[in-house]
Coordinates of N, CA and C and ligand atoms in Angstrom, one line a residue:
X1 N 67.6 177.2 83.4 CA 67.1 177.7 84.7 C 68.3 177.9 85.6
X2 N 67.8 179.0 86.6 CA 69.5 179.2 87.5 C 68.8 179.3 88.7
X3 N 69.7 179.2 89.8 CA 69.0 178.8 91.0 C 69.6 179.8 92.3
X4 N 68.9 180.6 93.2 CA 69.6 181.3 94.0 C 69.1 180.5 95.3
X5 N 69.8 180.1 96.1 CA 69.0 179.1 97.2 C 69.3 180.2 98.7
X6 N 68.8 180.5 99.5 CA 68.9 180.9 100.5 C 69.0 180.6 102.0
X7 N 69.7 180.0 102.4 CA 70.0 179.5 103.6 C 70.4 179.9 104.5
X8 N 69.0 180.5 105.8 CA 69.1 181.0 107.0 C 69.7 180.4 108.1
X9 N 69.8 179.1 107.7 CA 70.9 178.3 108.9 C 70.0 178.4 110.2
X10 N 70.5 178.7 110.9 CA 69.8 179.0 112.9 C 69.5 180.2 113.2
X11 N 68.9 181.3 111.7 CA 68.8 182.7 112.2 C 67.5 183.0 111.9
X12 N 67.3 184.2 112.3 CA 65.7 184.8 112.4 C 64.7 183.9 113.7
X13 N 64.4 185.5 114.1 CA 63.6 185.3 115.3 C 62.4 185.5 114.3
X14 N 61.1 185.3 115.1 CA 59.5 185.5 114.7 C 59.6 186.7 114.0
X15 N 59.9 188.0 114.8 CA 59.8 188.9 114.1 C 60.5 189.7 113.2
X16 N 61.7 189.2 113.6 CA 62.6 189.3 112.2 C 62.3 188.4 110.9
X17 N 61.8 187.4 110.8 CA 61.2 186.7 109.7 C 60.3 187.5 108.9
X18 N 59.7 187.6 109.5 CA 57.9 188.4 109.2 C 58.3 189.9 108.5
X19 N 59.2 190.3 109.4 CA 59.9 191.9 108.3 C 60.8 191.2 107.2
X20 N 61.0 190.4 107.2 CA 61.9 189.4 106.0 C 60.9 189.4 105.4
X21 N 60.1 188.6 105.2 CA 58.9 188.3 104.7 C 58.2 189.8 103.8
X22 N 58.5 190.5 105.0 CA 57.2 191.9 103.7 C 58.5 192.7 103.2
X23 N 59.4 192.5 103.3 CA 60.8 193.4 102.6 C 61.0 192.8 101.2
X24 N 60.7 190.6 101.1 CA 61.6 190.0 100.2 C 60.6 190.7 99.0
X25 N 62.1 190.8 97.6 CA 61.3 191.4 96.3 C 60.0 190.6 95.9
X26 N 59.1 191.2 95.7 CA 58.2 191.1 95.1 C 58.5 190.5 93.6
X27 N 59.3 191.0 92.4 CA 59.5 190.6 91.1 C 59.3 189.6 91.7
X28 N 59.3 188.7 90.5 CA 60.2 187.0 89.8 C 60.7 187.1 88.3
X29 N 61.8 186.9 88.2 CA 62.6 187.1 87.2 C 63.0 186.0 86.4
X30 N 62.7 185.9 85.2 CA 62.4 184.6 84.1 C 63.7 183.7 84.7
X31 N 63.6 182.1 84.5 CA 64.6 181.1 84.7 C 65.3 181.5 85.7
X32 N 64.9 182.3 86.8 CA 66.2 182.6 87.9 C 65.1 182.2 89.3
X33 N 65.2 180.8 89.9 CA 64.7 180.3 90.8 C 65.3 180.7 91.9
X34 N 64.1 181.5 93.0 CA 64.8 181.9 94.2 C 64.0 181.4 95.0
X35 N 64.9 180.8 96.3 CA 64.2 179.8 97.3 C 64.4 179.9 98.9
X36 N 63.8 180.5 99.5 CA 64.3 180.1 101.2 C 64.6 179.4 101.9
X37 N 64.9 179.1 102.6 CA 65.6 177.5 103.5 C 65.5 178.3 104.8
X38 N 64.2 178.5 105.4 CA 64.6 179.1 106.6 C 64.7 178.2 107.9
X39 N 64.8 178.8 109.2 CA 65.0 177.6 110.2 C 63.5 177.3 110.1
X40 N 63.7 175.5 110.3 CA 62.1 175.1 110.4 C 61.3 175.4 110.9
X41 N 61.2 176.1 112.8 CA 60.0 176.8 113.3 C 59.5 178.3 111.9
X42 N 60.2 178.7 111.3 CA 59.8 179.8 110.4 C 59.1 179.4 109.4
X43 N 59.1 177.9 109.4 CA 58.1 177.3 107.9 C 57.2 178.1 107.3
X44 N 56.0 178.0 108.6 CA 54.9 178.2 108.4 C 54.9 179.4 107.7
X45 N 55.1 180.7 108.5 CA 55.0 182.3 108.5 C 55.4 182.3 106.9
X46 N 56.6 181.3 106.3 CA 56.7 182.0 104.9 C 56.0 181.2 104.0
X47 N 55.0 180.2 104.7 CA 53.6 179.4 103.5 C 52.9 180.5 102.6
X48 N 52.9 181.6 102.9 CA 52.0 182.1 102.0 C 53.1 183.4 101.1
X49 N 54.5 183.1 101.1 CA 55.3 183.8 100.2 C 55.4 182.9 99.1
X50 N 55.4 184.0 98.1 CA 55.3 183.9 96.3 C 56.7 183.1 96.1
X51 N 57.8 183.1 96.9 CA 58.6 182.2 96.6 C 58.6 180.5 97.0
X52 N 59.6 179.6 96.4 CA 59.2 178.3 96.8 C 60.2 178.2 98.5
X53 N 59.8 177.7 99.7 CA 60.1 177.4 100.4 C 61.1 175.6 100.9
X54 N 62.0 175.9 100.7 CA 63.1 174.9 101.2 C 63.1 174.4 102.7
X55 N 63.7 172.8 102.7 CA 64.1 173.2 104.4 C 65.6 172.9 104.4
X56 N 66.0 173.0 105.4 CA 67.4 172.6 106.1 C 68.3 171.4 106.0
X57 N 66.8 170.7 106.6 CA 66.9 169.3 106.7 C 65.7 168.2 106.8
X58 N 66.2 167.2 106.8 CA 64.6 166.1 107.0 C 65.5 164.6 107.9
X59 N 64.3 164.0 108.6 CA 64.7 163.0 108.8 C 65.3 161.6 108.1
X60 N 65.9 161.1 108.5 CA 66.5 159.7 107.6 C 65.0 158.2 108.3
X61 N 64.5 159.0 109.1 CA 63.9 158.1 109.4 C 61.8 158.7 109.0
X62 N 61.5 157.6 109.2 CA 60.3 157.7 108.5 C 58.9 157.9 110.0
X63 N 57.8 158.6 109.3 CA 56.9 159.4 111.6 C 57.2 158.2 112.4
X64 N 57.0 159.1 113.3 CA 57.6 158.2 114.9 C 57.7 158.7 115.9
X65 N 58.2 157.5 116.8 CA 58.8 158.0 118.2 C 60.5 158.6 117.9
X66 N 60.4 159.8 117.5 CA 62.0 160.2 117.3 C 61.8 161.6 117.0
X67 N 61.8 161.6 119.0 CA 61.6 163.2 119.4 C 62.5 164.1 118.5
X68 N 62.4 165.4 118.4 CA 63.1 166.4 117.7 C 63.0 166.6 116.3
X69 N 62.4 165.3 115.4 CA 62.9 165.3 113.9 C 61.7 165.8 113.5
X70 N 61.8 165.9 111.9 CA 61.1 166.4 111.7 C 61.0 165.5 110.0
X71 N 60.0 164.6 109.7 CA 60.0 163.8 108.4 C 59.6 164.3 107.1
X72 N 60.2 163.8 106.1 CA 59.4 164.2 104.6 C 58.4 164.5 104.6
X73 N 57.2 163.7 105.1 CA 55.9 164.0 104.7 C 55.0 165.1 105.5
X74 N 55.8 165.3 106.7 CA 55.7 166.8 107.5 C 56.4 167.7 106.5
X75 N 57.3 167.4 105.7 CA 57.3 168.8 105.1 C 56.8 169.0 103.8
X76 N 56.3 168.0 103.1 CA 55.5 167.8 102.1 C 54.1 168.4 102.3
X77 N 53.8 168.1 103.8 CA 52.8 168.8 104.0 C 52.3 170.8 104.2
X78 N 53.6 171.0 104.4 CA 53.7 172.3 104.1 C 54.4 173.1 102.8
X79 N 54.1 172.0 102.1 CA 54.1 172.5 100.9 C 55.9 173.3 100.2
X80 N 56.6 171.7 100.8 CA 58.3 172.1 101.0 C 58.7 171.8 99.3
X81 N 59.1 172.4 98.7 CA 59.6 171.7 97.4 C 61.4 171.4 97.1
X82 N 62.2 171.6 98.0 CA 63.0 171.6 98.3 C 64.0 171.3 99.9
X83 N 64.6 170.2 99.8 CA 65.3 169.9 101.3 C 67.1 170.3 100.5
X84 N 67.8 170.8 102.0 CA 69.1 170.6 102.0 C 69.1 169.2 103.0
X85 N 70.1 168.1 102.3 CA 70.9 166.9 102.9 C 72.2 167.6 103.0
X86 N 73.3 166.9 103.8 CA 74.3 166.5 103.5 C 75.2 168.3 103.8
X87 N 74.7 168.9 104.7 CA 74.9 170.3 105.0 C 76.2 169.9 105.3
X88 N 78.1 170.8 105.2 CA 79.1 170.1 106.0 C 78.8 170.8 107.3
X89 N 77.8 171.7 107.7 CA 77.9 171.9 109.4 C 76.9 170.6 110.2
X90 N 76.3 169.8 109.4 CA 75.2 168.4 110.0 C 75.8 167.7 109.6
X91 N 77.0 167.5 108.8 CA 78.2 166.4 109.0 C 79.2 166.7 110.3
X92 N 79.6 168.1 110.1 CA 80.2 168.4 111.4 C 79.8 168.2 113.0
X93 N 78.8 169.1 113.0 CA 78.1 169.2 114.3 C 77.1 168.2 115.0
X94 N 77.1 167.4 113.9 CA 75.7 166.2 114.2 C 75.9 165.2 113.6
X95 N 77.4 164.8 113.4 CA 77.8 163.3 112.8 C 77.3 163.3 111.7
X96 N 76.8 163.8 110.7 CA 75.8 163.0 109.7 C 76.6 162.1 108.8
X97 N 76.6 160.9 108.3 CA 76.8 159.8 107.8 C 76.4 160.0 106.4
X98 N 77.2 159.6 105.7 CA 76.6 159.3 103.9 C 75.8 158.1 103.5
X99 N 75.8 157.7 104.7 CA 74.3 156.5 104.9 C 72.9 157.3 105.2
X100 N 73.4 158.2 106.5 CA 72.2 158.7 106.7 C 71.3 159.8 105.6
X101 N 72.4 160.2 104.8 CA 72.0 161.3 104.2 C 71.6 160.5 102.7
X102 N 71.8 159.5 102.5 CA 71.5 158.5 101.3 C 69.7 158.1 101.3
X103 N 69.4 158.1 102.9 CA 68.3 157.8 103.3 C 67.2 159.1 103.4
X104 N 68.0 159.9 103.7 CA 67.1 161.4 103.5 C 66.8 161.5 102.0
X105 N 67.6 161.1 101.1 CA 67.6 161.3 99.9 C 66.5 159.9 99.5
X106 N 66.0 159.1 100.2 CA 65.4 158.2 99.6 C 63.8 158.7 100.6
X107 N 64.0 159.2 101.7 CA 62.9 159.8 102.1 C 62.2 161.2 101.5
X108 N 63.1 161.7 100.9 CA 62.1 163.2 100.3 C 62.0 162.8 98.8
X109 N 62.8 162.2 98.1 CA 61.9 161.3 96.8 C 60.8 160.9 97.2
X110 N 60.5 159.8 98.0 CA 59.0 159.5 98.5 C 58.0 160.4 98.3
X111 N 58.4 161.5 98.6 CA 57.5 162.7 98.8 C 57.3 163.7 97.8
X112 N 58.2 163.4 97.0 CA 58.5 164.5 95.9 C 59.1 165.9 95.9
X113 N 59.8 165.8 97.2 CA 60.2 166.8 97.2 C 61.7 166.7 96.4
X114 N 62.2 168.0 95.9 CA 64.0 167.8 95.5 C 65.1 167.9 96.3
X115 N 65.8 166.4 96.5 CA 67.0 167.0 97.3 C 68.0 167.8 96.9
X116 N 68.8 168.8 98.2 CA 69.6 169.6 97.5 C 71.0 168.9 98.4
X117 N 71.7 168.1 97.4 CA 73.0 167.7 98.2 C 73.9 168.0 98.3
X118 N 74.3 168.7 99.6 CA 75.8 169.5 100.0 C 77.0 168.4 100.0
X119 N 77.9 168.9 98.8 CA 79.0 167.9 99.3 C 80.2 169.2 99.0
X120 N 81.4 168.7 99.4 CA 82.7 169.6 99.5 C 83.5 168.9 100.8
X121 N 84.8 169.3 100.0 CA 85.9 168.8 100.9 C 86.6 169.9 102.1
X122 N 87.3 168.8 102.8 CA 87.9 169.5 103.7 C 88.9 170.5 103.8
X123 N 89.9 170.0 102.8 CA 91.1 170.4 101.9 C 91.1 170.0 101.0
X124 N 91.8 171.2 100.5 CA 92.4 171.3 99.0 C 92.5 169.8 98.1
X125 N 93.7 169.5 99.2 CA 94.4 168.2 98.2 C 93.6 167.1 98.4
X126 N 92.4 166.7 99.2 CA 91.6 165.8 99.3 C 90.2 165.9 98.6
X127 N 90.6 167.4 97.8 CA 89.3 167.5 97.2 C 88.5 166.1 96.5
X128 N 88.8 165.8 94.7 CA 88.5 164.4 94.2 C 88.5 163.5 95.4
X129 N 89.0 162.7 95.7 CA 88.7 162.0 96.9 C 87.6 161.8 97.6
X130 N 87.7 163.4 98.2 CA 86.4 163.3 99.2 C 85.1 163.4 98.3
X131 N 85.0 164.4 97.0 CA 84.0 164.1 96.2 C 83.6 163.4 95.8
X132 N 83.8 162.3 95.5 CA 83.8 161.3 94.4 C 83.2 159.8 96.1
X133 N 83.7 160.1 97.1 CA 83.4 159.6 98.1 C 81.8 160.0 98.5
X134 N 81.7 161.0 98.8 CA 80.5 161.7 99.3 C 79.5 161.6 97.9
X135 N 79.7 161.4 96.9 CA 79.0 161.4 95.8 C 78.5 159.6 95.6
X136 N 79.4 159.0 95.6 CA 79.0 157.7 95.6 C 78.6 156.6 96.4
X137 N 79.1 157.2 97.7 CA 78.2 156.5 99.2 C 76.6 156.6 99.4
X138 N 76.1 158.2 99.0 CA 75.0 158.8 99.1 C 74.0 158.2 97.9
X139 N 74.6 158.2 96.2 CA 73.9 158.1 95.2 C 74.1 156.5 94.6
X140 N 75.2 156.0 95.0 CA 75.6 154.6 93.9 C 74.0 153.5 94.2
X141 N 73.9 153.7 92.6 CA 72.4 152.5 92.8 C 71.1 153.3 93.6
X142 N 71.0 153.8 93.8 CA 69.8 155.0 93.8 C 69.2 155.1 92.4
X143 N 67.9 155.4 92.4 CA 66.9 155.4 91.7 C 66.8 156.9 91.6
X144 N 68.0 158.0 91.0 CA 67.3 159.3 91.4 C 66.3 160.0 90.6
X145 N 65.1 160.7 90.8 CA 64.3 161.4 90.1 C 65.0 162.7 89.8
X146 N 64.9 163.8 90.7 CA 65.2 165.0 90.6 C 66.3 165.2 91.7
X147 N 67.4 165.6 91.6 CA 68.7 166.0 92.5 C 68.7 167.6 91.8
X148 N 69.4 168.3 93.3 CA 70.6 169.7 93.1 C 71.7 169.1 93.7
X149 N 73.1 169.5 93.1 CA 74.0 169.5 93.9 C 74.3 170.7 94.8
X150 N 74.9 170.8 95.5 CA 75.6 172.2 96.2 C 77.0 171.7 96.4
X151 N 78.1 172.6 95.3 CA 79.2 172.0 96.0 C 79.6 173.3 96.7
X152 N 79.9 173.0 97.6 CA 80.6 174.1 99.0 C 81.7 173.7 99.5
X153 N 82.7 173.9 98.9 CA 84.2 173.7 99.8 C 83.6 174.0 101.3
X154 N 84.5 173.4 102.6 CA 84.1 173.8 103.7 C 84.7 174.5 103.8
X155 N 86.4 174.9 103.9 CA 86.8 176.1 104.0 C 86.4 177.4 103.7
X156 N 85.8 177.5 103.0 CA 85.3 178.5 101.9 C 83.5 179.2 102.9
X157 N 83.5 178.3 103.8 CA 81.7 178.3 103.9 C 82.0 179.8 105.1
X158 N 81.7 180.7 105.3 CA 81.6 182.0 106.6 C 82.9 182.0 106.4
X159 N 83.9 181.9 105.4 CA 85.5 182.1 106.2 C 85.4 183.6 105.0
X160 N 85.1 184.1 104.1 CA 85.7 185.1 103.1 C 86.4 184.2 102.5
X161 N 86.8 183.0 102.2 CA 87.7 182.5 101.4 C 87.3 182.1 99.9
X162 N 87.8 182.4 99.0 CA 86.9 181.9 98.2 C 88.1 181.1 97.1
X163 N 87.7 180.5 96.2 CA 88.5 179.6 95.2 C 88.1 180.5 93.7
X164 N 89.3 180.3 93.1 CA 89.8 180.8 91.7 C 88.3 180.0 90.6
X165 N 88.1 181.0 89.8 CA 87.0 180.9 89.4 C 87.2 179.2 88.9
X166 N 88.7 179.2 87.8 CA 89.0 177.9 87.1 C 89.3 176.6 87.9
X167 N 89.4 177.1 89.1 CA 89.5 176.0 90.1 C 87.8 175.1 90.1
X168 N 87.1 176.6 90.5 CA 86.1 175.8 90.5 C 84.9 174.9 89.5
X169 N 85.3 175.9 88.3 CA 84.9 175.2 87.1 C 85.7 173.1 86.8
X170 N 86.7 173.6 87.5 CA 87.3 172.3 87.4 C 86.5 170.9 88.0
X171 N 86.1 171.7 89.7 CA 85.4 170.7 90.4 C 84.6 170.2 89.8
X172 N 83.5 171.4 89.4 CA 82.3 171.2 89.1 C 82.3 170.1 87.5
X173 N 83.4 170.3 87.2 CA 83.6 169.0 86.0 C 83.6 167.5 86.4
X174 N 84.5 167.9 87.4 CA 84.5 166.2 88.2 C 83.5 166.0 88.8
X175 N 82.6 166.7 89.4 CA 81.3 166.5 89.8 C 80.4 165.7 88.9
X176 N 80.4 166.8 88.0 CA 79.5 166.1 86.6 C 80.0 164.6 85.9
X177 N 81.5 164.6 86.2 CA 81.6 163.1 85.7 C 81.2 162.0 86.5
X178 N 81.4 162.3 87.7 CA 81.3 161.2 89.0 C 79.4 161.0 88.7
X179 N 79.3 162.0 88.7 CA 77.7 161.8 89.2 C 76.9 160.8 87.6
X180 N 77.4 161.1 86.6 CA 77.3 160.9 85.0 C 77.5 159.0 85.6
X181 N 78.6 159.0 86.2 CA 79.0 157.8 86.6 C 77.6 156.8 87.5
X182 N 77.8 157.5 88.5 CA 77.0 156.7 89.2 C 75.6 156.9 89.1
X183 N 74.9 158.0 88.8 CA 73.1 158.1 88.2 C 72.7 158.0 86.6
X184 N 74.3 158.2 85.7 CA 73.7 157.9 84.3 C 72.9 159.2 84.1
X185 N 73.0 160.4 85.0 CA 72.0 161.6 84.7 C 72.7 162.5 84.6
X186 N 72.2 163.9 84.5 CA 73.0 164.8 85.1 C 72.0 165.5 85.4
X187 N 72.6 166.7 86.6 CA 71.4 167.1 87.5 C 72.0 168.6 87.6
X188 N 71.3 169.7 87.8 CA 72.0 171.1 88.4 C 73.2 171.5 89.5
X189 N 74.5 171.9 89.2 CA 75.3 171.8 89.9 C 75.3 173.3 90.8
X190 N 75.0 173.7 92.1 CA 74.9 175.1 92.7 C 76.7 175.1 93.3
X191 N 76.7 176.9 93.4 CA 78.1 176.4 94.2 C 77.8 177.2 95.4
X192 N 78.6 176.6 96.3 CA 78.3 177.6 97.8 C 80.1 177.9 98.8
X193 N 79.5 178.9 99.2 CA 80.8 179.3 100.4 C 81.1 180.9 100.1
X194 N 80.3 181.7 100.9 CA 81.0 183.2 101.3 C 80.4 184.1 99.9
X195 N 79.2 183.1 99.2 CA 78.8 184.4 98.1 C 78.4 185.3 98.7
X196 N 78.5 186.1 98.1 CA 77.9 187.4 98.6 C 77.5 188.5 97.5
X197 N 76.9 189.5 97.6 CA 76.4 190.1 96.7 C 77.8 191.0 95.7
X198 N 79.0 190.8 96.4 CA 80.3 191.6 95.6 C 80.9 190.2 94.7
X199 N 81.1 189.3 95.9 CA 81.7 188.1 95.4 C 81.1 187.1 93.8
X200 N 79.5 187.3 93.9 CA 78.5 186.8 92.9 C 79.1 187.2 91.5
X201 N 79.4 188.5 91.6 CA 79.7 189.4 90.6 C 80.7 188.3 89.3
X202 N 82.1 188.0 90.3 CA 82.9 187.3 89.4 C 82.2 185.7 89.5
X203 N 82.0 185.3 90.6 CA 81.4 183.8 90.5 C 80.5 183.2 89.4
X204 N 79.3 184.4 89.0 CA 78.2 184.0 88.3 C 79.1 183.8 86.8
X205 N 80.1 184.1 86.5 CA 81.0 183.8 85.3 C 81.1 182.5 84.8
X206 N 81.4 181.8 85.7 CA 81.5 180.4 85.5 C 80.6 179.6 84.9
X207 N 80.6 178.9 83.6 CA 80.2 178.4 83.1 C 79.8 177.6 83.3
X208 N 80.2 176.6 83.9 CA 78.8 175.5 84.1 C 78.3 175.1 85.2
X209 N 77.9 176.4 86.6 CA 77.2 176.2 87.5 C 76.0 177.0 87.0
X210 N 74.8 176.2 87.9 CA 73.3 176.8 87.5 C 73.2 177.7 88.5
X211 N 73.8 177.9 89.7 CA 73.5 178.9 90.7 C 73.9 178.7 91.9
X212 N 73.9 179.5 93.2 CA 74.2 179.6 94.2 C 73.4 179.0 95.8
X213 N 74.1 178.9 96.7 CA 73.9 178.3 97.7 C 74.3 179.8 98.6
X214 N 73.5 180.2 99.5 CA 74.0 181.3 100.1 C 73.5 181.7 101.4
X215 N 74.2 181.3 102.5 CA 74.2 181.4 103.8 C 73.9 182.9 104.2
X216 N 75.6 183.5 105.1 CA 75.5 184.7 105.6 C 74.4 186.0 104.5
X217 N 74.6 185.8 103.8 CA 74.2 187.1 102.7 C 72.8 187.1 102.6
X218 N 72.6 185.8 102.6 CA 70.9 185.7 102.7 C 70.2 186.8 103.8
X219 N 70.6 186.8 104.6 CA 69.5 187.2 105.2 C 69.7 188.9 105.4
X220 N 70.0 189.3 104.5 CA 70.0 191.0 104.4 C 69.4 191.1 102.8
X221 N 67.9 191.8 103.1 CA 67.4 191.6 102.0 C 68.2 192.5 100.9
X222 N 68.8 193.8 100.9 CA 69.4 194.2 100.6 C 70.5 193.6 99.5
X223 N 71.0 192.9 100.2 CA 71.7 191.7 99.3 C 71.2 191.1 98.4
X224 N 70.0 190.1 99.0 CA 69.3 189.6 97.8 C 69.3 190.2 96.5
X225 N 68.4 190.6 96.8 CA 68.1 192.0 95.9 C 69.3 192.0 94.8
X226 N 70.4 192.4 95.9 CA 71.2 192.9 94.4 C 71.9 191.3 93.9
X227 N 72.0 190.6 94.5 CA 72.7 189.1 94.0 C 71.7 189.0 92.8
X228 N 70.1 189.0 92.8 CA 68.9 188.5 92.4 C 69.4 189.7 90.9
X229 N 69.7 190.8 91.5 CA 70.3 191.4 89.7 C 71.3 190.8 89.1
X230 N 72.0 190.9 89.5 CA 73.5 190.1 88.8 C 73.1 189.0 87.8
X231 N 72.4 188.3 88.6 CA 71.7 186.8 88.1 C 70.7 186.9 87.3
X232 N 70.5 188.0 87.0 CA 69.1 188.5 86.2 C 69.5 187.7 84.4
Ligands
PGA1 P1 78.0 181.3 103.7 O1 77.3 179.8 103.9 O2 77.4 181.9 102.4 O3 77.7 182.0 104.9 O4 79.5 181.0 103.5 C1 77.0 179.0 102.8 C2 76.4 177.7 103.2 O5 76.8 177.2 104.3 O6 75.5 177.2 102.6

């Protein structure tokens, strides 16, 4: 199975969704899972699209008094089969902790939903480090059922930058050993940062990623479209 994930981040108004919505391809194309992640007010509007609907994010904490959030079982209830944790712009922009996001990961298990965990370094030379960090704060001694990874360099995420294919085959090795390490499993490794429907072309090469993570590009159906061939 290969995985195209789509991540609208803070975009689409009402009515740009809704023309989202009657533009996205109609096919479904064998083992090639394609999923939305739109901003959470847009949940609803795409409940009745033929694709599976993702969210962004979830709380680390469980219903309550904790205005703004939004919990597992609120998204379970809309029928979410997919959460992104561990985004680097909700590490960035919103402190998120590898405690907190350990706890998201123990809240959408609850629920059954799959987490999708963003990890990637800051730089280059801190790459292993910071992976093998962000991988074992979040997972060590967890119970996991179903995990995705997303590795996304941060540099790499809206910049055009992108890493040499063998670079990234490399990470994605140490991923699989770290993770082998601490769940005893292995789980789908996605890569993310700046795909786009030209960039996919050489990315999808790479041998042992299941698929992509994809911000800016997402939201031009046009794109889709042609990323969703490539990957065919
Ligand atoms: P980008 O974002 O495709 O716009 O680089 C990817 C992501 O942040 O998931």
């Amino acid at each position: 199975m290969k995985y195209l994930f789509l991540n609208h981040k803070m975009n689409l108004s009402k009515n740009e969704i809704i023309t989202y919505k009657n533009n996205f391809p109609q096919e479904t194309i064998e083992d090639l899972e394609v999923a939305i992640f739109p901003s959470a007010i847009n949940i609803e509007i795409l409940s009745d699209c033929k694709v599976p609907v993702g969210s962004q994010n979830v709380s680390n904490f469980e219903k309550g008094s904790y205005t703004g959030e939004i919990d597992a079982e609120q998204l379970a209830s809309y029928n979410i089969k997919y959460s992104l944790v561990g985004h680097s712009e909700r590490r960035k922009y919103f402190q998120e902790t590898n405690l907190e996001i350990r706890d998201k990961i123990k809240r959408l298990q609850e629920k059954n939903i799959i987490p999708v965990l963003c990890i990637g370094e800051e730089n280059k030379e801190m790459r292993e480090e910071t992976l093998k960090k962000q991988l074992h704060e979040t997972l060590n001694n967890l119970e996991i059922k179903n995990l995705i990874i997303a590795y996304e360099p941060v540099y790499s995420i809206g910049t055009g930058v992108l890493l040499k294919n063998e670079e990234i085959e490399e990470a994605i090795r140490f991923i699989k050993k770290v993770i082998q390490e601490e769940c005893q499993k292995s789980f789908p490794i996605l890569y993310g940062g700046s795909v786009d429907e030209k960039s996919i072309y050489t990315l999808n090469k790479i041998s042992n990623i299941e698929g992509f993570l994809v911000g800016k590009a997402s939201l031009n159906i046009k794109k889709v479209k042609e990323m969703m061939e490539i990957m065919k």
